[in-house]
């Protein structure tokens, strides 16, 4: 086991707490089951309540870095949502395991959820993007002997993913900007 895993997860937690000063932060251990837990033993999800920085909830992984880091650099993920719900903790656990289980995610990648983001939502994929709602101060997290980037997992539709494949990531982001999407709205219309 990489001796840096636990200190890295703790450093991510400290970074998130500092960034979201004035917000409640709950640490939720992830139940991956025995086989999966061995692959990601330090995984947790930080659940950040609304506060001075944002009126939305944020869900941040802590523990991905230690599984997939290369030369001290790796990723963690953040999702924003309109409410606190176990569903989003489960999704963050799924993203972390997907990333650490052989489907290494990175900026501009996507991942199918296999079902709606929430019941009734057209969003059934996640797009890995820069954390525009929170900015580079959340994105860049120094770690002992390295660095992690905290990237945004934005719920999107299958049609939006298909558009991105044809036209490119930047073209899709322009559509999001033009439509002025509310990224925490689970019932937003597809932009394509």
mmCIF file of C-alpha atoms in Angstrom:
data_model
loop_
_atom_site.group_PDB
_atom_site.id
_atom_site.type_symbol
_atom_site.label_atom_id
_atom_site.label_comp_id
_atom_site.label_asym_id
_atom_site.label_seq_id
_atom_site.Cartn_x
_atom_site.Cartn_y
_atom_site.Cartn_z
ATOM 1 C CA UNK A 1 0.000 0.000 0.000
ATOM 2 C CA UNK A 2 1.223 3.467 -0.854
ATOM 3 C CA UNK A 3 2.193 5.173 2.424
ATOM 4 C CA UNK A 4 1.061 8.529 0.991
ATOM 5 C CA UNK A 5 -2.587 7.481 0.538
ATOM 6 C CA UNK A 6 -3.985 8.378 3.942
ATOM 7 C CA UNK A 7 -2.048 11.659 4.318
ATOM 8 C CA UNK A 8 -3.215 12.611 0.800
ATOM 9 C CA UNK A 9 -6.878 11.957 1.660
ATOM 10 C CA UNK A 10 -6.429 13.966 4.863
ATOM 11 C CA UNK A 11 -4.773 16.817 2.908
ATOM 12 C CA UNK A 12 -7.711 16.867 0.466
ATOM 13 C CA UNK A 13 -10.111 17.041 3.407
ATOM 14 C CA UNK A 14 -8.145 19.937 4.949
ATOM 15 C CA UNK A 15 -8.085 21.731 1.575
ATOM 16 C CA UNK A 16 -11.852 21.338 1.137
ATOM 17 C CA UNK A 17 -12.540 22.511 4.697
ATOM 18 C CA UNK A 18 -10.346 25.589 4.180
ATOM 19 C CA UNK A 19 -11.918 26.415 0.812
ATOM 20 C CA UNK A 20 -15.455 26.004 2.169
ATOM 21 C CA UNK A 21 -14.792 27.836 5.444
ATOM 22 C CA UNK A 22 -18.152 28.676 7.041
ATOM 23 C CA UNK A 23 -19.863 25.620 5.510
ATOM 24 C CA UNK A 24 -20.634 22.379 7.305
ATOM 25 C CA UNK A 25 -18.441 19.503 6.082
ATOM 26 C CA UNK A 26 -19.435 15.927 6.843
ATOM 27 C CA UNK A 27 -17.042 13.050 6.139
ATOM 28 C CA UNK A 28 -18.864 9.969 4.871
ATOM 29 C CA UNK A 29 -17.045 6.637 4.657
ATOM 30 C CA UNK A 30 -17.861 4.825 1.435
ATOM 31 C CA UNK A 31 -19.133 1.271 1.553
ATOM 32 C CA UNK A 32 -17.634 -0.312 -1.528
ATOM 33 C CA UNK A 33 -17.922 -3.874 -0.294
ATOM 34 C CA UNK A 34 -14.933 -6.014 0.759
ATOM 35 C CA UNK A 35 -13.240 -6.558 -2.631
ATOM 36 C CA UNK A 36 -13.629 -2.985 -3.798
ATOM 37 C CA UNK A 37 -12.644 -1.568 -0.405
ATOM 38 C CA UNK A 38 -9.231 -3.193 -0.807
ATOM 39 C CA UNK A 39 -8.757 -1.283 -4.065
ATOM 40 C CA UNK A 40 -9.721 2.066 -2.482
ATOM 41 C CA UNK A 41 -9.206 1.680 1.273
ATOM 42 C CA UNK A 42 -9.127 5.398 2.130
ATOM 43 C CA UNK A 43 -12.043 6.572 -0.008
ATOM 44 C CA UNK A 44 -14.487 8.952 1.597
ATOM 45 C CA UNK A 45 -16.905 11.580 0.350
ATOM 46 C CA UNK A 46 -16.898 15.037 1.859
ATOM 47 C CA UNK A 47 -20.428 16.447 1.953
ATOM 48 C CA UNK A 48 -20.334 20.242 2.023
ATOM 49 C CA UNK A 49 -23.492 22.098 2.991
ATOM 50 C CA UNK A 50 -24.612 25.460 1.617
ATOM 51 C CA UNK A 51 -22.864 28.508 3.016
ATOM 52 C CA UNK A 52 -21.041 31.711 2.176
ATOM 53 C CA UNK A 53 -19.368 30.402 -1.008
ATOM 54 C CA UNK A 54 -22.348 28.596 -2.508
ATOM 55 C CA UNK A 55 -26.018 27.948 -1.877
ATOM 56 C CA UNK A 56 -25.639 24.434 -3.325
ATOM 57 C CA UNK A 57 -24.371 21.212 -1.832
ATOM 58 C CA UNK A 58 -20.931 19.933 -2.876
ATOM 59 C CA UNK A 59 -19.784 16.317 -2.790
ATOM 60 C CA UNK A 60 -16.011 15.831 -2.992
ATOM 61 C CA UNK A 61 -14.054 12.583 -3.149
ATOM 62 C CA UNK A 62 -11.016 12.129 -0.934
ATOM 63 C CA UNK A 63 -9.013 8.967 -1.572
ATOM 64 C CA UNK A 64 -8.855 8.691 -5.387
ATOM 65 C CA UNK A 65 -5.426 10.274 -5.594
ATOM 66 C CA UNK A 66 -3.720 7.404 -3.781
ATOM 67 C CA UNK A 67 -5.018 4.814 -6.231
ATOM 68 C CA UNK A 68 -4.214 6.501 -9.540
ATOM 69 C CA UNK A 69 -1.441 9.014 -8.782
ATOM 70 C CA UNK A 70 1.502 9.265 -11.171
ATOM 71 C CA UNK A 71 4.675 10.948 -9.945
ATOM 72 C CA UNK A 72 2.762 12.540 -7.063
ATOM 73 C CA UNK A 73 -0.053 13.935 -9.194
ATOM 74 C CA UNK A 74 -3.642 12.682 -9.356
ATOM 75 C CA UNK A 75 -7.322 13.561 -9.342
ATOM 76 C CA UNK A 76 -10.278 13.913 -7.034
ATOM 77 C CA UNK A 77 -13.819 14.853 -8.083
ATOM 78 C CA UNK A 78 -16.544 17.301 -7.034
ATOM 79 C CA UNK A 79 -20.254 17.285 -7.850
ATOM 80 C CA UNK A 80 -22.690 20.057 -6.996
ATOM 81 C CA UNK A 81 -26.348 19.390 -6.317
ATOM 82 C CA UNK A 82 -29.461 21.173 -5.172
ATOM 83 C CA UNK A 83 -29.985 19.029 -2.043
ATOM 84 C CA UNK A 84 -28.213 16.687 0.334
ATOM 85 C CA UNK A 85 -29.015 13.158 -0.730
ATOM 86 C CA UNK A 86 -27.416 9.736 -0.335
ATOM 87 C CA UNK A 87 -27.802 9.372 -4.118
ATOM 88 C CA UNK A 88 -24.989 11.887 -4.696
ATOM 89 C CA UNK A 89 -22.703 10.189 -2.170
ATOM 90 C CA UNK A 90 -23.320 6.900 -4.006
ATOM 91 C CA UNK A 91 -22.578 8.569 -7.367
ATOM 92 C CA UNK A 92 -19.297 9.973 -6.072
ATOM 93 C CA UNK A 93 -18.363 6.526 -4.803
ATOM 94 C CA UNK A 94 -19.206 5.104 -8.235
ATOM 95 C CA UNK A 95 -17.097 7.769 -9.987
ATOM 96 C CA UNK A 96 -14.155 7.068 -7.700
ATOM 97 C CA UNK A 97 -14.331 3.329 -8.250
ATOM 98 C CA UNK A 98 -14.807 3.743 -12.019
ATOM 99 C CA UNK A 99 -11.740 6.010 -12.101
ATOM 100 C CA UNK A 100 -9.621 3.757 -9.908
ATOM 101 C CA UNK A 101 -10.895 0.504 -11.373
ATOM 102 C CA UNK A 102 -9.365 0.735 -14.831
ATOM 103 C CA UNK A 103 -11.316 3.556 -16.523
ATOM 104 C CA UNK A 104 -9.000 6.405 -15.656
ATOM 105 C CA UNK A 105 -10.946 9.634 -15.975
ATOM 106 C CA UNK A 106 -9.463 13.012 -16.823
ATOM 107 C CA UNK A 107 -10.484 16.447 -18.005
ATOM 108 C CA UNK A 108 -12.999 16.299 -20.907
ATOM 109 C CA UNK A 109 -13.770 12.606 -20.335
ATOM 110 C CA UNK A 110 -17.266 11.313 -19.716
ATOM 111 C CA UNK A 111 -18.873 8.419 -17.945
ATOM 112 C CA UNK A 112 -22.317 6.823 -18.329
ATOM 113 C CA UNK A 113 -24.329 6.604 -15.111
ATOM 114 C CA UNK A 114 -26.615 3.888 -16.468
ATOM 115 C CA UNK A 115 -29.741 5.644 -15.200
ATOM 116 C CA UNK A 116 -30.959 9.218 -14.674
ATOM 117 C CA UNK A 117 -28.900 11.440 -12.368
ATOM 118 C CA UNK A 118 -32.037 11.631 -10.248
ATOM 119 C CA UNK A 119 -35.428 10.071 -11.090
ATOM 120 C CA UNK A 120 -37.017 12.008 -13.938
ATOM 121 C CA UNK A 121 -33.797 13.710 -15.056
ATOM 122 C CA UNK A 122 -32.652 13.551 -18.693
ATOM 123 C CA UNK A 123 -29.030 13.645 -17.464
ATOM 124 C CA UNK A 124 -27.621 10.124 -17.496
ATOM 125 C CA UNK A 125 -23.892 10.786 -18.055
ATOM 126 C CA UNK A 126 -21.218 12.717 -16.194
ATOM 127 C CA UNK A 127 -18.826 15.068 -17.964
ATOM 128 C CA UNK A 128 -15.453 15.716 -16.346
ATOM 129 C CA UNK A 129 -14.781 19.424 -16.526
ATOM 130 C CA UNK A 130 -13.032 22.257 -14.743
ATOM 131 C CA UNK A 131 -14.800 23.175 -11.485
ATOM 132 C CA UNK A 132 -16.254 26.404 -12.878
ATOM 133 C CA UNK A 133 -18.646 26.868 -9.957
ATOM 134 C CA UNK A 134 -15.747 26.887 -7.498
ATOM 135 C CA UNK A 135 -12.704 27.973 -9.508
ATOM 136 C CA UNK A 136 -9.009 27.168 -9.424
ATOM 137 C CA UNK A 137 -8.698 27.683 -5.664
ATOM 138 C CA UNK A 138 -10.663 24.475 -5.124
ATOM 139 C CA UNK A 139 -9.248 22.746 -8.208
ATOM 140 C CA UNK A 140 -5.580 22.941 -7.182
ATOM 141 C CA UNK A 141 -4.826 21.056 -3.980
ATOM 142 C CA UNK A 142 -1.223 20.624 -2.821
ATOM 143 C CA UNK A 143 -0.415 17.315 -1.154
ATOM 144 C CA UNK A 144 2.604 16.039 0.745
ATOM 145 C CA UNK A 145 4.988 15.163 -2.099
ATOM 146 C CA UNK A 146 2.522 16.006 -4.853
ATOM 147 C CA UNK A 147 -0.621 17.673 -6.055
ATOM 148 C CA UNK A 148 -4.201 16.764 -6.906
ATOM 149 C CA UNK A 149 -6.691 18.453 -9.181
ATOM 150 C CA UNK A 150 -10.303 18.422 -8.086
ATOM 151 C CA UNK A 151 -12.371 18.201 -11.269
ATOM 152 C CA UNK A 152 -16.098 18.729 -11.686
ATOM 153 C CA UNK A 153 -18.475 15.910 -12.564
ATOM 154 C CA UNK A 154 -21.266 17.671 -14.415
ATOM 155 C CA UNK A 155 -24.467 15.691 -15.112
ATOM 156 C CA UNK A 156 -25.241 15.798 -18.845
ATOM 157 C CA UNK A 157 -27.503 14.073 -21.351
ATOM 158 C CA UNK A 158 -26.592 11.363 -23.851
ATOM 159 C CA UNK A 159 -27.357 13.845 -26.666
ATOM 160 C CA UNK A 160 -24.878 16.319 -25.158
ATOM 161 C CA UNK A 161 -22.195 13.619 -24.983
ATOM 162 C CA UNK A 162 -22.849 12.703 -28.617
ATOM 163 C CA UNK A 163 -22.578 16.384 -29.600
ATOM 164 C CA UNK A 164 -19.262 16.635 -27.707
ATOM 165 C CA UNK A 165 -17.914 13.613 -29.579
ATOM 166 C CA UNK A 166 -18.766 15.247 -32.918
ATOM 167 C CA UNK A 167 -18.058 18.913 -32.209
ATOM 168 C CA UNK A 168 -15.627 18.886 -29.275
ATOM 169 C CA UNK A 169 -15.675 19.697 -25.594
ATOM 170 C CA UNK A 170 -15.305 23.453 -26.025
ATOM 171 C CA UNK A 171 -18.275 23.593 -28.426
ATOM 172 C CA UNK A 172 -20.442 21.853 -25.814
ATOM 173 C CA UNK A 173 -19.298 24.249 -23.098
ATOM 174 C CA UNK A 174 -20.252 27.171 -25.370
ATOM 175 C CA UNK A 175 -23.746 25.685 -25.694
ATOM 176 C CA UNK A 176 -23.981 25.429 -21.907
ATOM 177 C CA UNK A 177 -22.936 29.082 -21.601
ATOM 178 C CA UNK A 178 -25.352 30.236 -24.308
ATOM 179 C CA UNK A 179 -28.233 28.333 -22.691
ATOM 180 C CA UNK A 180 -27.202 29.614 -19.241
ATOM 181 C CA UNK A 181 -27.791 26.181 -17.741
ATOM 182 C CA UNK A 182 -28.196 25.805 -14.016
ATOM 183 C CA UNK A 183 -25.854 22.845 -13.434
ATOM 184 C CA UNK A 184 -27.548 21.840 -10.186
ATOM 185 C CA UNK A 185 -30.987 21.610 -11.852
ATOM 186 C CA UNK A 186 -31.616 17.888 -12.346
ATOM 187 C CA UNK A 187 -34.530 18.622 -14.676
ATOM 188 C CA UNK A 188 -32.794 21.071 -17.024
ATOM 189 C CA UNK A 189 -33.428 20.585 -20.725
ATOM 190 C CA UNK A 190 -30.697 19.211 -22.955
ATOM 191 C CA UNK A 191 -28.887 21.963 -24.871
ATOM 192 C CA UNK A 192 -28.920 19.886 -28.084
#
